[in-house]
Tab-separated table of C-alpha atoms in Angstrom:
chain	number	residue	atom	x	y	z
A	158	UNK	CA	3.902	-22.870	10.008
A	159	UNK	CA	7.228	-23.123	12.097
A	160	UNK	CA	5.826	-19.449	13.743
A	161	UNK	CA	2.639	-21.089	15.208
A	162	UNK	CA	3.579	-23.477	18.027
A	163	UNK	CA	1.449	-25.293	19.882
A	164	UNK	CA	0.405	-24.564	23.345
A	165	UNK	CA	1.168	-26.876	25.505
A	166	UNK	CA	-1.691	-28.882	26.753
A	167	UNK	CA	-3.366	-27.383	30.022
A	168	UNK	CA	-3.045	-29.534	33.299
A	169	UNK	CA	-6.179	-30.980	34.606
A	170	UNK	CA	-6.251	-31.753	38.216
A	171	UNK	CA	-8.238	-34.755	39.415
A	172	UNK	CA	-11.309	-34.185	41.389
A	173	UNK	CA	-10.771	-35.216	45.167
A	174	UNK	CA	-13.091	-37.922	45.948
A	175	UNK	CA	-16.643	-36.855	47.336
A	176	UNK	CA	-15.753	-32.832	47.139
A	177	UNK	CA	-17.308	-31.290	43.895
A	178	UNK	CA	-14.829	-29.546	41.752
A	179	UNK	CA	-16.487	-26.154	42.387
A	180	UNK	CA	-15.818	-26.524	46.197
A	181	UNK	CA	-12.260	-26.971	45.891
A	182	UNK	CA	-12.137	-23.767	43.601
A	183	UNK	CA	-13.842	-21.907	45.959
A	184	UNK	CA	-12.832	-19.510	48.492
A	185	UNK	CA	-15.618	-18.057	50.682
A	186	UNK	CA	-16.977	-20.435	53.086
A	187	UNK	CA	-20.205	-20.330	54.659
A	188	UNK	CA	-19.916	-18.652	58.755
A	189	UNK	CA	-22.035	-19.981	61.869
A	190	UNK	CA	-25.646	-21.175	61.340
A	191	UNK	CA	-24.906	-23.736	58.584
A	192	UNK	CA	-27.801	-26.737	59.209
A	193	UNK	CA	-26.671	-29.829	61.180
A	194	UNK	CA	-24.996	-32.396	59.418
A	195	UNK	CA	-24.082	-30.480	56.337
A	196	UNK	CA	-20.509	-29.754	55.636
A	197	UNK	CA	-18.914	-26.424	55.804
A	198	UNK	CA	-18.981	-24.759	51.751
A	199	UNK	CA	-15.373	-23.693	50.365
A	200	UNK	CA	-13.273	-25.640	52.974
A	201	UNK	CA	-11.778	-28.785	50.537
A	202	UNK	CA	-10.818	-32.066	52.082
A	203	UNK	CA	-6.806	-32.421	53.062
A	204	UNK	CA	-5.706	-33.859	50.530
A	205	UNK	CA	-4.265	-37.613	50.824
A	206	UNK	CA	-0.154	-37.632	51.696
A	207	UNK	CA	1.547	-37.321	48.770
A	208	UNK	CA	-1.021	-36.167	46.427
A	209	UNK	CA	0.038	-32.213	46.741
A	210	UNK	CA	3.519	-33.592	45.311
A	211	UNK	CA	2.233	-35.886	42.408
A	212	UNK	CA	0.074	-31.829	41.324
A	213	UNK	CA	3.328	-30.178	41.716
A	214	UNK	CA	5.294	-32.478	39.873
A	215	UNK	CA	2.781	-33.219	36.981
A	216	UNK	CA	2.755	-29.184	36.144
A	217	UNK	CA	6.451	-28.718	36.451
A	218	UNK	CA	6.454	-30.387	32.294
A	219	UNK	CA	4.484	-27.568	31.037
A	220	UNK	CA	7.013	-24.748	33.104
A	221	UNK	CA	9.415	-26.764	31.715
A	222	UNK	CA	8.608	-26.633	28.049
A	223	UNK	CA	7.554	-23.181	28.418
A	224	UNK	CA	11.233	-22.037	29.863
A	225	UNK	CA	12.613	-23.967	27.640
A	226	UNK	CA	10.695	-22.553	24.372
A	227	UNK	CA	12.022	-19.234	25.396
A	228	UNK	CA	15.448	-20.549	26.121
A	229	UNK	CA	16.282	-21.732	22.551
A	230	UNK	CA	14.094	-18.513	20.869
A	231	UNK	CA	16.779	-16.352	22.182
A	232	UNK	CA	19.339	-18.713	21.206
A	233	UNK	CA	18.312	-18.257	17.713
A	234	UNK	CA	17.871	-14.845	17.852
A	235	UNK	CA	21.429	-14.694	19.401
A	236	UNK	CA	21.899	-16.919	16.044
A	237	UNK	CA	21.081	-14.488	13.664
A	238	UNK	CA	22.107	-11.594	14.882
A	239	UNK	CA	25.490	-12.870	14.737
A	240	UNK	CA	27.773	-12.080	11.800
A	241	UNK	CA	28.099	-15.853	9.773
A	242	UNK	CA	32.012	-15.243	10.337
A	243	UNK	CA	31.836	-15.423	13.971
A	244	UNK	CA	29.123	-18.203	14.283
A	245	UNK	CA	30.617	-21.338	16.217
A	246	UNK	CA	30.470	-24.936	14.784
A	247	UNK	CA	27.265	-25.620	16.529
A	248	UNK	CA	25.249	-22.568	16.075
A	249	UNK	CA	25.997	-22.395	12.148
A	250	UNK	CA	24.613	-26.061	11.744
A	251	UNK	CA	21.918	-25.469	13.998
A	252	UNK	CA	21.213	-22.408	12.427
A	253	UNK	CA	21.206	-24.008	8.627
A	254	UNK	CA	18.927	-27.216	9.940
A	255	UNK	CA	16.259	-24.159	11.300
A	256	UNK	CA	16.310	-22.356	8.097
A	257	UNK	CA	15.857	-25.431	6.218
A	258	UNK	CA	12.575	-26.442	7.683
A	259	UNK	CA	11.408	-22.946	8.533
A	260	UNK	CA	10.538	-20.613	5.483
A	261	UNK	CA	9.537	-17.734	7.340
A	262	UNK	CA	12.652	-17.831	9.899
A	263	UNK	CA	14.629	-17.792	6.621
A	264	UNK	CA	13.114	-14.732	5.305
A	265	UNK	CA	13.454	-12.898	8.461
A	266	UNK	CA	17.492	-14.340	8.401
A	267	UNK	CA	18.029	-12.576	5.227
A	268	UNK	CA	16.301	-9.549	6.311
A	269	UNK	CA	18.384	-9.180	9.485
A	270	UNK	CA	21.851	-9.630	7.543
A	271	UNK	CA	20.712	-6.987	5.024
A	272	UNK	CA	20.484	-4.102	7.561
A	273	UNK	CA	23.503	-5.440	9.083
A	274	UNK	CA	25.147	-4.964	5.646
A	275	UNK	CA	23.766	-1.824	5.734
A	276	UNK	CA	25.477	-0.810	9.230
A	277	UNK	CA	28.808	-2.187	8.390
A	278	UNK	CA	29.031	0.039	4.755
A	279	UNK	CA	27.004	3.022	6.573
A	280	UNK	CA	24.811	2.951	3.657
A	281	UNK	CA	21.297	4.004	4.301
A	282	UNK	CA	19.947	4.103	0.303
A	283	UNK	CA	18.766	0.649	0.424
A	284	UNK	CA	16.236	1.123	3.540
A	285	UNK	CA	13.361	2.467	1.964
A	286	UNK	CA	13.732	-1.271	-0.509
A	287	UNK	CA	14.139	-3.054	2.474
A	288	UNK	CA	11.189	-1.873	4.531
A	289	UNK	CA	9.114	-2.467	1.721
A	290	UNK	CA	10.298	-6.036	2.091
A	291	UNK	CA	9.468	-6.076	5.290
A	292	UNK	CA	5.885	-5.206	4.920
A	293	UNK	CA	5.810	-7.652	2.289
A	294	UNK	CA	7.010	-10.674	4.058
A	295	UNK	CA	3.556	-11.478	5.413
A	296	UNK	CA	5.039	-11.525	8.861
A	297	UNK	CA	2.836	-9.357	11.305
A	298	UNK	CA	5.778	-8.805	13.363
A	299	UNK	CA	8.492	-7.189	10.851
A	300	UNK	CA	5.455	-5.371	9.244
A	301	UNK	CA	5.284	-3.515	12.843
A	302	UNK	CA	8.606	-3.045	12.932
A	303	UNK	CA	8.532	-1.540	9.060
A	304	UNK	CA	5.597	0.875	10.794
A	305	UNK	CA	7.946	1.585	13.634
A	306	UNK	CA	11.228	2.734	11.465
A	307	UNK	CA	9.009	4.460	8.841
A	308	UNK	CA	7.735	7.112	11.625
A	309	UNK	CA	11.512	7.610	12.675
A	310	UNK	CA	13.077	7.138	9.758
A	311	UNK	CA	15.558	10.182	9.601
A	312	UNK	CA	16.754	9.073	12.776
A	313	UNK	CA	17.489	6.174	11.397
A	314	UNK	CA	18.799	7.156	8.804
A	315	UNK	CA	21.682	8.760	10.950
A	316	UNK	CA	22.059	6.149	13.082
A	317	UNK	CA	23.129	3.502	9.906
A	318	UNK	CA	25.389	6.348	8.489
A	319	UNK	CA	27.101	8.011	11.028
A	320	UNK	CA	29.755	6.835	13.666
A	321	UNK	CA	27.497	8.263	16.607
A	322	UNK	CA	26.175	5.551	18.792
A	323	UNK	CA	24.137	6.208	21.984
A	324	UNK	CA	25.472	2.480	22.749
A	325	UNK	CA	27.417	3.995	25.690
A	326	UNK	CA	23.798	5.862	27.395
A	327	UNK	CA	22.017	2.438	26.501
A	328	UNK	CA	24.816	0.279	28.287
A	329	UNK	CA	25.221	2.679	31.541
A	330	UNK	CA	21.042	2.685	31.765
A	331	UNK	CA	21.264	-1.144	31.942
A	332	UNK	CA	24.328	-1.098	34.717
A	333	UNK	CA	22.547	1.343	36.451
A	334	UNK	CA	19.098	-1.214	36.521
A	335	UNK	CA	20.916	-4.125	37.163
A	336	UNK	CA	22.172	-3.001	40.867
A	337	UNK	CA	19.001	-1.554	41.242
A	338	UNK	CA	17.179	-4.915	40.770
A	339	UNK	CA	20.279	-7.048	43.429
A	340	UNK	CA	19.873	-4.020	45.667
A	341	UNK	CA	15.964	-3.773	45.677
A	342	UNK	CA	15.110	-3.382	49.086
A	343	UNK	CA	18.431	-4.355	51.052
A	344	UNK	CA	20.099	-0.932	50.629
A	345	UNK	CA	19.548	3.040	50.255
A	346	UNK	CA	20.225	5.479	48.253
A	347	UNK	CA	24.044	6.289	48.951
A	348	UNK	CA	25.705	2.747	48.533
A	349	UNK	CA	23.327	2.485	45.328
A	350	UNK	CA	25.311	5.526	44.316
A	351	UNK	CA	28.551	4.267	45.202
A	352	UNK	CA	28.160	1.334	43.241
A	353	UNK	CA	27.311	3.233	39.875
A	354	UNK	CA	29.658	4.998	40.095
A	355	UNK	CA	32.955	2.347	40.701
A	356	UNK	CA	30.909	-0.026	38.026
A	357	UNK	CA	31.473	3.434	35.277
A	358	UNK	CA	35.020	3.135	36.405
A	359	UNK	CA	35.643	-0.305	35.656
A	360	UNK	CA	34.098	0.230	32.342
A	361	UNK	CA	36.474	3.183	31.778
A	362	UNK	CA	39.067	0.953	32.739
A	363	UNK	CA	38.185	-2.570	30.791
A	364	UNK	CA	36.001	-1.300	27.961
């Protein structure tokens, strides 16, 4: 299944020669009054010069992979949420070579464009059909979702057939946590005030 990926495989460091492993995990070492000639528990060997870089290097592949898994899921997502008519070159044939191998991506396509039919007519009579598909696809994930919409469904009902949006809240909540998060720390409360407030203007001003 295209929805089960493998994990990537877990990095084993080589054991530094005459230190057991457990001693190099270890943090606590033993205090005064450890018997002559032993070594001191906890405290690993330096390790030879370079070796620290050859570890660092040979776990930046599975950072890598990781980062880039995530990169290209929201590509796809970005994919499919996108109406086919404004889907570049690229995406649309990368798009059709996914759905091709991937049966369960393909289902969950044609689920996403039928609520966005829905949106664009601002017809809500064929939701309760489609989240009874969506239980049905055998997909844990849009069954959740199907669970989610059927415990607010008259809200979403009114959000697919009327012109009201709360768009404009959602997209002034993120402005407002994105200077939060640059000014984290390096600012107070008045310039963090300022700054919401010209960033509303320039909205108002190129929507």
């Amino acid at each position: 299944m295209c929805t089960n990926l493998p994990a990537p495989p877990a990095h084993q460091s080589r054991p530094v020669s005459g230190v057991p492993a457990a001693t190099l995990g270890g943090r606590r070492a033993h205090r005064n009054g450890a018997a002559p000639g032993t070594r001191r528990q906890g405290l690993p060997r330096p390790l030879p010069a370079g070796q620290d870089g050859r570890r660092a290097a040979a776990s930046r592949p599975t950072d890598q992979h990781a980062a880039g898994a995530a990169a290209l899921a929201r590509e796809v997502a970005r994919w499919i949420t996108t109406a086919p008519s404004r889907r570049g070159l690229h995406a649309a044939e990368g798009l059709r070579r996914l759905l091709e191998h991937c049966p369960e991506l393909d289902r969950t396509h044609d689920l996403v464009r039928q609520f966005a039919a829905m949106l664009d007519a601002r017809d809500a009579a064929p939701l309760p059909d489609w989240l009874e598909q969506l239980t049905t696809a055998r997909l844990p994930a849009l069954a959740g979702l199907a669970k989610a919409i059927r415990e607010n469904q008259p809200a979403v009902v009114q959000g697919i057939t009327t012109p009201f949006s709360s768009g404009v809240n959602e997209g002034r909540i993120t402005d407002l946590k994105l200077q939060k998060r640059i000014m984290a720390g390096r600012a107070g409360v008045p310039l963090l005030r300022h700054r919401v407030i010209l960033m509303a203007l320039l909205r108002r001003r190129y929507p």
